[in-house]
PDB file of C-alpha atoms and ligand atoms in Angstrom:
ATOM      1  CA  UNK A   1     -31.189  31.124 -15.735  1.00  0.00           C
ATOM      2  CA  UNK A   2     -30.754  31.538 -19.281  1.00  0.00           C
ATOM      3  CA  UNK A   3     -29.461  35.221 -19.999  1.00  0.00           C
ATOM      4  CA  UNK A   4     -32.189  35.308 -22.667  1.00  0.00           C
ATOM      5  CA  UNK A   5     -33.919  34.849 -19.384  1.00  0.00           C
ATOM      6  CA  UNK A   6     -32.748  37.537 -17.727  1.00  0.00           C
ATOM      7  CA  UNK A   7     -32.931  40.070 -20.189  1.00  0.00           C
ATOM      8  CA  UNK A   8     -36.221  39.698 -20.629  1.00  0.00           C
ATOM      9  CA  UNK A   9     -37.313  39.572 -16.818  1.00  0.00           C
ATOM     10  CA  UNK A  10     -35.438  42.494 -16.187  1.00  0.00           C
ATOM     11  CA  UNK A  11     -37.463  45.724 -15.536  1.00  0.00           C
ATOM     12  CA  UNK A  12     -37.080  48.775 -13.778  1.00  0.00           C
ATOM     13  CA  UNK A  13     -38.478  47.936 -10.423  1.00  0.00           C
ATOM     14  CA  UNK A  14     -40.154  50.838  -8.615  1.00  0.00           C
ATOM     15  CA  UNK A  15     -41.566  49.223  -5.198  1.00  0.00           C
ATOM     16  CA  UNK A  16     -39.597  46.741  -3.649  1.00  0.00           C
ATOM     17  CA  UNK A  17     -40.211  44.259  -0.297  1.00  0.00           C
ATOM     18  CA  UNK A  18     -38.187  45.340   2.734  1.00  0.00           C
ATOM     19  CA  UNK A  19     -36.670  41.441   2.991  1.00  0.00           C
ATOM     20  CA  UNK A  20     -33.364  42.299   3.403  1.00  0.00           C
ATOM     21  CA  UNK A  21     -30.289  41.129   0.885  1.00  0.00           C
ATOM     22  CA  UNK A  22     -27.163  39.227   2.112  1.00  0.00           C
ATOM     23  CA  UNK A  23     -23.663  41.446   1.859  1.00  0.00           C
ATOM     24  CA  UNK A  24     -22.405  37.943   0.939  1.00  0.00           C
ATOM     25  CA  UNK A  25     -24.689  37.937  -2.117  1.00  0.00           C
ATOM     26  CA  UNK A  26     -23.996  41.494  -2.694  1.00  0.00           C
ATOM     27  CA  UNK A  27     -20.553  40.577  -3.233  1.00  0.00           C
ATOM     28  CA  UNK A  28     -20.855  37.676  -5.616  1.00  0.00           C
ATOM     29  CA  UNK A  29     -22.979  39.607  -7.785  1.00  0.00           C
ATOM     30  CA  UNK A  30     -19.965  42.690  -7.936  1.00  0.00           C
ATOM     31  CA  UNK A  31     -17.388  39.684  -8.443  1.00  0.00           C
ATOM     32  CA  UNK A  32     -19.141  38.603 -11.250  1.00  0.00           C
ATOM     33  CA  UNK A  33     -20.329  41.984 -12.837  1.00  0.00           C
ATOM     34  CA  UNK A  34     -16.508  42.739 -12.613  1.00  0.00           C
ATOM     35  CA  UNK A  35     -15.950  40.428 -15.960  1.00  0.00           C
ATOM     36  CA  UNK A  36     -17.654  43.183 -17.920  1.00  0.00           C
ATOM     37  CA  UNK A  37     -15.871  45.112 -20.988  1.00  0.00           C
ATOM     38  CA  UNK A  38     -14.165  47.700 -21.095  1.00  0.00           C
ATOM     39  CA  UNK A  39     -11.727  49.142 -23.778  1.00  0.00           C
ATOM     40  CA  UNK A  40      -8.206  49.114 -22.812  1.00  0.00           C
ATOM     41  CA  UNK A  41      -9.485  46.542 -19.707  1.00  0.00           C
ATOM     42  CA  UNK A  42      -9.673  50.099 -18.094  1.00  0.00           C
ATOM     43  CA  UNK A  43     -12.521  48.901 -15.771  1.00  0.00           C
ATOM     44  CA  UNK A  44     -13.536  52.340 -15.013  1.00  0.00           C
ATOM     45  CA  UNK A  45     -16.177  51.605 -12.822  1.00  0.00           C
ATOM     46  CA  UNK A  46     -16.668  52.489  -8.800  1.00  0.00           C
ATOM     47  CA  UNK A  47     -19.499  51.361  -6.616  1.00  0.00           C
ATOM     48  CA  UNK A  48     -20.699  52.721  -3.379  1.00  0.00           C
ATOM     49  CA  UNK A  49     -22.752  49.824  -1.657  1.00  0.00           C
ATOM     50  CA  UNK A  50     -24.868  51.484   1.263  1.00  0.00           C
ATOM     51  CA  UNK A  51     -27.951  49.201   3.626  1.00  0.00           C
ATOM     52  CA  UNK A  52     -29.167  48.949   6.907  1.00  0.00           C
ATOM     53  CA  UNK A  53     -28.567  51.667   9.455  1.00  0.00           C
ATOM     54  CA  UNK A  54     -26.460  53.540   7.160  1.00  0.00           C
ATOM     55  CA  UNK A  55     -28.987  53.857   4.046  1.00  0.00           C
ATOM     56  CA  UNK A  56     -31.906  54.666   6.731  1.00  0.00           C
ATOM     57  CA  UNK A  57     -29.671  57.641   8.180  1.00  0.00           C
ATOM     58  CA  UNK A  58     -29.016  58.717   4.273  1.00  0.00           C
ATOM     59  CA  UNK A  59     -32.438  58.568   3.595  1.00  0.00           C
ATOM     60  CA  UNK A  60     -33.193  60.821   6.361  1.00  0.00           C
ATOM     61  CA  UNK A  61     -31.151  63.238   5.320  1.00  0.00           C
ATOM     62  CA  UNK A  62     -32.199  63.276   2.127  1.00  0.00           C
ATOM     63  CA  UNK A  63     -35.598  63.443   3.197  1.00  0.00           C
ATOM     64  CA  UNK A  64     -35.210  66.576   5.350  1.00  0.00           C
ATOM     65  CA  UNK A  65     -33.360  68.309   2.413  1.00  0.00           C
ATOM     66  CA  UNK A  66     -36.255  67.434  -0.420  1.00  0.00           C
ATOM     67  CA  UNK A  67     -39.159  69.565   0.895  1.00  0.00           C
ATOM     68  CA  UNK A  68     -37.054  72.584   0.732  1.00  0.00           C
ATOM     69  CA  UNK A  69     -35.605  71.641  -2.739  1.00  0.00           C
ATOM     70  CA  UNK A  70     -37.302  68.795  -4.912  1.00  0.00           C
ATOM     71  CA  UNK A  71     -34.709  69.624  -7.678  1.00  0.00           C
ATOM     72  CA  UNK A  72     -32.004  69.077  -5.408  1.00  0.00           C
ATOM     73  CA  UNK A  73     -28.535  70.449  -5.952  1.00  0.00           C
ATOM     74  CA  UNK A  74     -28.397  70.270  -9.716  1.00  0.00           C
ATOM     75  CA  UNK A  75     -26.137  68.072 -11.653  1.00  0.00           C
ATOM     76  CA  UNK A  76     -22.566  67.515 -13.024  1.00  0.00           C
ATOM     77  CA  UNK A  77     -23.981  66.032 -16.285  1.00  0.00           C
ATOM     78  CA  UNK A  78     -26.756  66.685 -18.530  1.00  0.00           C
ATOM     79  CA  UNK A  79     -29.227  63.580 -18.040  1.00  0.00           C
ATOM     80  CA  UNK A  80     -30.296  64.392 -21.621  1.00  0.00           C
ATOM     81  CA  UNK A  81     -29.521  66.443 -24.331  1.00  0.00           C
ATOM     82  CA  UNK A  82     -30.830  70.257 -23.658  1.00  0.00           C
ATOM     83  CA  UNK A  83     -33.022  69.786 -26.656  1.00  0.00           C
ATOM     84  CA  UNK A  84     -34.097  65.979 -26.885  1.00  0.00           C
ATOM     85  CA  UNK A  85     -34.878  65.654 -30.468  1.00  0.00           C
ATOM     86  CA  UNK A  86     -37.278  62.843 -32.402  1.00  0.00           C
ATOM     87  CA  UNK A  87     -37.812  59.995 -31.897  1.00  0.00           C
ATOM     88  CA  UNK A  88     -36.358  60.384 -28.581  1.00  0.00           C
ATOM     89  CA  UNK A  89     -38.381  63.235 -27.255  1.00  0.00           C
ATOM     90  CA  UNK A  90     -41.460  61.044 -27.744  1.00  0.00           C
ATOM     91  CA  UNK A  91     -40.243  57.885 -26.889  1.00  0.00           C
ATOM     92  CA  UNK A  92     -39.124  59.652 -23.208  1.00  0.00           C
ATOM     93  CA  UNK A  93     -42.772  61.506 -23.134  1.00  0.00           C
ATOM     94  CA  UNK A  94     -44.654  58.000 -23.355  1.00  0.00           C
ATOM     95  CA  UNK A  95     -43.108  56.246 -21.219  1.00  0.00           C
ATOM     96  CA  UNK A  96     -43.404  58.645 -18.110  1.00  0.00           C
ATOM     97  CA  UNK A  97     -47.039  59.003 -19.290  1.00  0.00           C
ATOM     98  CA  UNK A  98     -47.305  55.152 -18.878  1.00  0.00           C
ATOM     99  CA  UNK A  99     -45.421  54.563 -15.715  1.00  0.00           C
ATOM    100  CA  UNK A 100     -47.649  57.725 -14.089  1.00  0.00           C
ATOM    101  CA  UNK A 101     -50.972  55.726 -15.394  1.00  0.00           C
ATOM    102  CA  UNK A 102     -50.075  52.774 -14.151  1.00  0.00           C
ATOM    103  CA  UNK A 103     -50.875  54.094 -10.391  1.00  0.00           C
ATOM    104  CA  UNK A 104     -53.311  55.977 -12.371  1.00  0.00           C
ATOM    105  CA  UNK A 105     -52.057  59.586 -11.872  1.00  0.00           C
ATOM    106  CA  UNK A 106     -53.123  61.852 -14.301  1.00  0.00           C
ATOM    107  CA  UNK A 107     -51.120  64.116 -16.190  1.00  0.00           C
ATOM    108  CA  UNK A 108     -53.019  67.248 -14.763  1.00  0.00           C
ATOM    109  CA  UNK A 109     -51.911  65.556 -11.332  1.00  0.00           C
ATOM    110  CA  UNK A 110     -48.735  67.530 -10.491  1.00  0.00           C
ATOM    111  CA  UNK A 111     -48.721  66.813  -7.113  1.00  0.00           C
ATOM    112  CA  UNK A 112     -49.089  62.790  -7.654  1.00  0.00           C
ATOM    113  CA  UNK A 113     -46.011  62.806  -9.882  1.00  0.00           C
ATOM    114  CA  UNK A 114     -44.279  64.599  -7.791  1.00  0.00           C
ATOM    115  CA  UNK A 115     -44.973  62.363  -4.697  1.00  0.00           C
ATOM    116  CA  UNK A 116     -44.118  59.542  -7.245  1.00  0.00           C
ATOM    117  CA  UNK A 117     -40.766  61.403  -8.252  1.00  0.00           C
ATOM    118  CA  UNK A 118     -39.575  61.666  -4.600  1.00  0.00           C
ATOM    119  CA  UNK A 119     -40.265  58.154  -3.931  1.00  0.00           C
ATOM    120  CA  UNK A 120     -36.506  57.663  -6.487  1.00  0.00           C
ATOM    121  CA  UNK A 121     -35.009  59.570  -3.305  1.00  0.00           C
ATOM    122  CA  UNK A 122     -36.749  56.590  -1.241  1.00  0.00           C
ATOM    123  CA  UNK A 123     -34.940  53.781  -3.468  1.00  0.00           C
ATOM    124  CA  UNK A 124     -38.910  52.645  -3.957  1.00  0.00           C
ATOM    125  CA  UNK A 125     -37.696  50.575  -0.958  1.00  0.00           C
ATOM    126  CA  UNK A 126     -34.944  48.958  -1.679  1.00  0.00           C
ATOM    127  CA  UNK A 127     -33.233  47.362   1.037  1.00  0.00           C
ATOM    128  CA  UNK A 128     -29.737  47.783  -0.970  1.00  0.00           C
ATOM    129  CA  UNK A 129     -28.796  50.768  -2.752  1.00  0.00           C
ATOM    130  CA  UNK A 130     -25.804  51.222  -4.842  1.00  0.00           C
ATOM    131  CA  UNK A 131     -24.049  54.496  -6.251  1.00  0.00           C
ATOM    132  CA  UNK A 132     -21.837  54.453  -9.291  1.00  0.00           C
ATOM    133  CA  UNK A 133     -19.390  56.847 -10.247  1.00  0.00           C
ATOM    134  CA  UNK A 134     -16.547  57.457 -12.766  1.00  0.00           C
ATOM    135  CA  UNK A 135     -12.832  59.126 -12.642  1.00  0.00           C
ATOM    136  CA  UNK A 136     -13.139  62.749 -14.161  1.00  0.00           C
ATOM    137  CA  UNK A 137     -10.776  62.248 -17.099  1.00  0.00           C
ATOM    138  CA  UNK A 138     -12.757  59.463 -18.497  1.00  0.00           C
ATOM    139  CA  UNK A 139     -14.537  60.040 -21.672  1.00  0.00           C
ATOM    140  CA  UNK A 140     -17.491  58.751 -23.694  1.00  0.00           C
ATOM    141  CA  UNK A 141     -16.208  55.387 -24.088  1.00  0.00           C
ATOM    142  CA  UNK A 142     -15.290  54.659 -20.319  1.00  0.00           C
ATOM    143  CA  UNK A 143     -18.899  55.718 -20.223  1.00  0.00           C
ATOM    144  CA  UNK A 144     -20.261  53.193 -21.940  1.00  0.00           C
ATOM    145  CA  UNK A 145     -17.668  50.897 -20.220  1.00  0.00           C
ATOM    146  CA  UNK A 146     -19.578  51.489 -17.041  1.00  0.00           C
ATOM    147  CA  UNK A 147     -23.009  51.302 -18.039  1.00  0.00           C
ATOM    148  CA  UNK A 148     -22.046  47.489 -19.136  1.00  0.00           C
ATOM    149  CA  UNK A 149     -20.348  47.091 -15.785  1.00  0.00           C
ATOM    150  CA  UNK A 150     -24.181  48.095 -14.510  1.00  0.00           C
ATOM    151  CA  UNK A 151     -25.935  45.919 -17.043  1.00  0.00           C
ATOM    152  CA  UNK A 152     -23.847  42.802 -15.966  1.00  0.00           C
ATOM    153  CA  UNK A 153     -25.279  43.739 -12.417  1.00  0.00           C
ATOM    154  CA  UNK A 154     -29.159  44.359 -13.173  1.00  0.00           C
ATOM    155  CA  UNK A 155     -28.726  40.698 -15.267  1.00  0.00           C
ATOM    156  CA  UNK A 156     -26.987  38.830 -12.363  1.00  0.00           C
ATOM    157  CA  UNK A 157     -29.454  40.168 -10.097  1.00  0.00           C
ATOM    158  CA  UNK A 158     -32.363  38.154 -11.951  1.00  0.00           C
ATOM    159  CA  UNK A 159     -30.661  35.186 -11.271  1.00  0.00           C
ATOM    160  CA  UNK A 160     -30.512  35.349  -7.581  1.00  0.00           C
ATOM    161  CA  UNK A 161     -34.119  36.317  -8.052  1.00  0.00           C
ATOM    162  CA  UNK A 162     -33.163  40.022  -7.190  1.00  0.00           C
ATOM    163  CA  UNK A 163     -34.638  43.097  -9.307  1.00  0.00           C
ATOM    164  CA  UNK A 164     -32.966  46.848 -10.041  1.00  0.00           C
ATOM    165  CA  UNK A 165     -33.557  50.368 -10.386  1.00  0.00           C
ATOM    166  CA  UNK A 166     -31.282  52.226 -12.198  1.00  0.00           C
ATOM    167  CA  UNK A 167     -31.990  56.232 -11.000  1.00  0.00           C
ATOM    168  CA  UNK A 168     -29.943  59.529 -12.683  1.00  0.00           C
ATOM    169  CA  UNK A 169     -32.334  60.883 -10.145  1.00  0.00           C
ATOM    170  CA  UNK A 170     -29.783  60.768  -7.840  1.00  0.00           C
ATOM    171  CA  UNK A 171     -27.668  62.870  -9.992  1.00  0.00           C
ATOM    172  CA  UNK A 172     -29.371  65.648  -8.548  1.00  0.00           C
ATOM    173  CA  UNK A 173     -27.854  64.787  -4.710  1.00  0.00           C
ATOM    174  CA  UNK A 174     -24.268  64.552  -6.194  1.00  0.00           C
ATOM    175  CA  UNK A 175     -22.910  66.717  -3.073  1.00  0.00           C
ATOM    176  CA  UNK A 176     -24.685  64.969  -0.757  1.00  0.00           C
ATOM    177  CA  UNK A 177     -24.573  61.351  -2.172  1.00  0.00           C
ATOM    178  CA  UNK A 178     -20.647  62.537  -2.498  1.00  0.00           C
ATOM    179  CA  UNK A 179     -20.333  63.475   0.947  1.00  0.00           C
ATOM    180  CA  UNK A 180     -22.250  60.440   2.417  1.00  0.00           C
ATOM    181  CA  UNK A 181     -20.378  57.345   0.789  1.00  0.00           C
ATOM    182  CA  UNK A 182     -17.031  59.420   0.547  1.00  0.00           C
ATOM    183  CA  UNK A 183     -16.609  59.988  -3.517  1.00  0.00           C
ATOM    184  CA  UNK A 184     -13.404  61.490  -3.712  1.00  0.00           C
ATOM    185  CA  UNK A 185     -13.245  65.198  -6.067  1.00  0.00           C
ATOM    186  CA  UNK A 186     -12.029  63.054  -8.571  1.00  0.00           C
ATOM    187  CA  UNK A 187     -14.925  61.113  -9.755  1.00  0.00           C
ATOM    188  CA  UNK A 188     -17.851  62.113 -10.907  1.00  0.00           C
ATOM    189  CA  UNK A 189     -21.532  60.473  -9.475  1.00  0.00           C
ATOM    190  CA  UNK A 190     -23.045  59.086 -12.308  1.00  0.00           C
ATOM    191  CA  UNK A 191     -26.333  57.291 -10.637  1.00  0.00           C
ATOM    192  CA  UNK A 192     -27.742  55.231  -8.207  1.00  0.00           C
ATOM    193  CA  UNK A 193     -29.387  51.755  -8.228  1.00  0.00           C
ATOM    194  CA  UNK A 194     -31.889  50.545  -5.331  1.00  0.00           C
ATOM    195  CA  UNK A 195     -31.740  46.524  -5.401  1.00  0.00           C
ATOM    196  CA  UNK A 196     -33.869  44.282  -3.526  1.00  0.00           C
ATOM    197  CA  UNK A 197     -36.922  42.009  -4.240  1.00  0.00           C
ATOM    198  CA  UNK A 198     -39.688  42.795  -6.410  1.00  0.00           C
ATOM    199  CA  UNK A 199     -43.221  43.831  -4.569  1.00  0.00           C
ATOM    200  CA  UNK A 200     -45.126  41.990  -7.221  1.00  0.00           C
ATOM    201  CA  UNK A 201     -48.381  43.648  -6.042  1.00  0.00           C
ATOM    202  CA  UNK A 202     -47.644  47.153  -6.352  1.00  0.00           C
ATOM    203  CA  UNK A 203     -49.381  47.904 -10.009  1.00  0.00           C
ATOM    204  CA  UNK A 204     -46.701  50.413 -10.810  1.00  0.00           C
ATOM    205  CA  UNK A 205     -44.185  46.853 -11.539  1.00  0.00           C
ATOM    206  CA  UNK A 206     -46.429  45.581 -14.016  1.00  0.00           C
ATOM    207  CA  UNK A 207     -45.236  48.500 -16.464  1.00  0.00           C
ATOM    208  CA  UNK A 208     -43.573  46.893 -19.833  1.00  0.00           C
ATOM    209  CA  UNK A 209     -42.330  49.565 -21.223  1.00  0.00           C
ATOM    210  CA  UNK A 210     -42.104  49.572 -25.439  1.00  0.00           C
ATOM    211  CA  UNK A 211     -39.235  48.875 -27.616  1.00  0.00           C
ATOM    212  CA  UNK A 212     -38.777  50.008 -31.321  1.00  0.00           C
ATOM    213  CA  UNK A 213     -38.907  47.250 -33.820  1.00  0.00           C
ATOM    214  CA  UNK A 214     -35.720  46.020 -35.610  1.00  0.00           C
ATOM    215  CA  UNK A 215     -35.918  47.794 -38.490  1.00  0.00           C
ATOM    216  CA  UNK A 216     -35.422  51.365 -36.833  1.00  0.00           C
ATOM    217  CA  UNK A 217     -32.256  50.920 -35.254  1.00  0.00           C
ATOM    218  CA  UNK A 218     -30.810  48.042 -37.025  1.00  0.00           C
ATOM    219  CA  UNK A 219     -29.438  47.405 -40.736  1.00  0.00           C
ATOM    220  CA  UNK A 220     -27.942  44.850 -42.239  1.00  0.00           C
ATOM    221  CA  UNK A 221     -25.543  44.670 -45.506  1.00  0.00           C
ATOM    222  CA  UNK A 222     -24.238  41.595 -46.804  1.00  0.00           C
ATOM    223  CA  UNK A 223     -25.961  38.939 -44.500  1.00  0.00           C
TER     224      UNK A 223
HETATM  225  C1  FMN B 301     -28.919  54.913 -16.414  1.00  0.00           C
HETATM  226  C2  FMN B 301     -30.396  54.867 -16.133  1.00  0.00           C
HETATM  227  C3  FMN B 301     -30.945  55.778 -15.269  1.00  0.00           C
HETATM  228  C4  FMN B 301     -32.316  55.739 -14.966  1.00  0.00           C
HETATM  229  N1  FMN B 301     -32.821  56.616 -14.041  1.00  0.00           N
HETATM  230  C5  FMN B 301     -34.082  56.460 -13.600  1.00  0.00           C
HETATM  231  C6  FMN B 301     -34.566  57.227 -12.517  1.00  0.00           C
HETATM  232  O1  FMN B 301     -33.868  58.087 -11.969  1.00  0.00           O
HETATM  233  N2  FMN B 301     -35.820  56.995 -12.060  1.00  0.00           N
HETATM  234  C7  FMN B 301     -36.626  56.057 -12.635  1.00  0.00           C
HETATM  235  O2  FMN B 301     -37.749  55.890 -12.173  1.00  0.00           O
HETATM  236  N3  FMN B 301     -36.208  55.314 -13.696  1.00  0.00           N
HETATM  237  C8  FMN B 301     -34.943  55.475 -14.166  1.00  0.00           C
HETATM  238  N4  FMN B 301     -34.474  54.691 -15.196  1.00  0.00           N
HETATM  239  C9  FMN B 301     -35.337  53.667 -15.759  1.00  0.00           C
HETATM  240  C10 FMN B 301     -35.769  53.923 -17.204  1.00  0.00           C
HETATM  241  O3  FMN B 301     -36.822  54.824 -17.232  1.00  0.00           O
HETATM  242  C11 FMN B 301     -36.138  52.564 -17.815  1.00  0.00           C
HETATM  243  O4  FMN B 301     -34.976  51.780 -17.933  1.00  0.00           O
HETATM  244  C12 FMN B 301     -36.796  52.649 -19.180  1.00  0.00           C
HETATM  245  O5  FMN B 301     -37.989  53.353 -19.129  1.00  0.00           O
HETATM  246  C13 FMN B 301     -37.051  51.257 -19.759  1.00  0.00           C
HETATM  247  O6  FMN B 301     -37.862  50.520 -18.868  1.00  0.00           O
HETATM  248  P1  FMN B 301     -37.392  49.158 -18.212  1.00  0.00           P
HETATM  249  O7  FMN B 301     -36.099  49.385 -17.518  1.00  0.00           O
HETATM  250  O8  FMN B 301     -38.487  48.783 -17.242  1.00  0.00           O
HETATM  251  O9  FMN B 301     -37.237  48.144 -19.312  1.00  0.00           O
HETATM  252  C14 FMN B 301     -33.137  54.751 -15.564  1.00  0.00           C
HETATM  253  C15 FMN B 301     -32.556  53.845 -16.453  1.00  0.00           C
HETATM  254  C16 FMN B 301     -31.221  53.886 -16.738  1.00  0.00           C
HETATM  255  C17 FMN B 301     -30.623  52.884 -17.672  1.00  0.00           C
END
C-alpha cells in the first residue's frame, strides 16, 4: 500500500467488527511505528496494549463507573484551549454536528449524543485497545514526538487492512486507565486508541470529515 494510500483511507473508525487481531500483528505494527521522529531520538512514547479478557474486565469497570459520572474523573491536560478561538471553534462545532447526523441524531437529542459519547468508553468495539502516555518532564515538542509515533501506527494499520480511533476521551479515566494498565506517577495518560476492523455497515464510518484548502494553512516564498 502506497502511503498516499493510507493517508487517505485512514479515518476515525467509530464501530468496529469483533474479529479479533493477532498479538503477533500487534507487535509488527509497534516495531515499525517505533522508526518515527523524534527530536533528540528521545522516543518519548509509551503504549499500554490491552484485549481479550483483560479489556472486557476494563470495560466493565468502566461501565459501572459511567452512569454515576459521564464526565469521569477530569483530566491532567486541557483537550483544548479554555477558549477555542476561530477558525477552530467552528471547524470543531461542524464536525461533531456531522458525525451526530450521520446516525441521524439531532442536535436537540441530548440523550442520543450522549449514548453516542459513551460508546468512546466502549472502544466502538474494538477488539484491541491501546493507551499512550508520556514522561511528566516532557514538553511541547516530545508532544508532538508522540503524536507521530501514533500517526506511524493509524498508517501501518491500513496496510494490514486494520482501522483506528484515536480518543482524548479517555483522558477523562486517567486514574482508572492509570491504575488498570499500571502507568507509573511519572507519566502522564495522553489517550487511547481502539484498533480493529472496520464495520463497513455502520453509517456512522461513512463520515469524511472536511479539510481546509491549501491556501489557509500553507504559504509559499521563493518556490
Ligand atoms: C489525538 C486525537 C484524539 C481524538 N479523540 C477522539 C475521541 O475521544 N473520540 C472521538 O470520537 N474522536 C476522537 N478523535 C477523532 C477526531 O475527531 C478526528 O480525527 C477528526 O474529526 C478528523 O476526522 P478523521 O480522523 O476521520 O479524518 C481524536 C483524534 C485525535 C487525533
Amino acid at each position: 500500500m502506497k502511503v498516499s494510500e493510507a493517508l487517505d483511507t485512514r479515518l476515525t473508525c467509530r464501530a468496529f467488527k469483533d474479529t479479533p487481531v493477532p498479538r503477533e500483528t500487534i507487535e509488527r505494527l509497534l516495531e515499525t511505528a517505533k522508526r518515527a521522529p523524534s527530536g533528540g531520538n528521545l522516543q518519548p512514547w509509551h503504549v499500554y496494549v490491552v484485549g481479550g479478557q483483560e479489556l472486557a474486565d476494563f470495560k466493565k469497570i468502566i461501565a459501572e463507573k459511567l452512569p454515576d459520572n459521564p464526565f469521569g474523573e477530569g483530566t491532567e491536560y486541557q483537550i483544548y484551549p479554555p477558549s477555542l478561538k476561530e477558525p477552530y471553534k467552528a471547524r470543531r462545532f461542524k464536525c461533531g454536528e456531522d458525525m451526530y447526523a450521520s446516525i441521524g441524531v439531532t442536535r436537540e437529542d441530548k440523550a442520543g449524543r450522549l449514548t453516542q459519547f459513551a460508546k468512546n468508553f466502549d472502544f466502538f468495539g474494538a477488539p484491541v485497545a491501546m493507551f499512550f502516555s508520556i514522561d511528566r518532564t516532557m514538553q511541547e515538542g516530545q508532544w508532538s514526538d508522540l503524536g507521530m509515533f501514533i500517526q506511524s501506527i493509524m498508517l501501518l494499520a491500513r496496510e494490514y487492512g486494520l482501522d483506528t480511533c484515536p480518543q482524548e476521551a479517555w483522558a477523562i479515566w486517567y486514574k482508572t486507565v492509570g491504575e488498570f494498565v499500571g502507568i507509573p506517577d511519572e507519566q502522564m495518560l495522553f489517550c487511547g486508541l481502539g484498533l480493529g476492523y472496520r464495520d463497513e455497515d455502520a453509517p456512522i464510518n461513512s463520515l469524511r470529515t472536511d479539510r481546509a484548502p491549501l491556501e489557509e494553512y500553507a504559504s509559499f516564498k521563493g518556490i
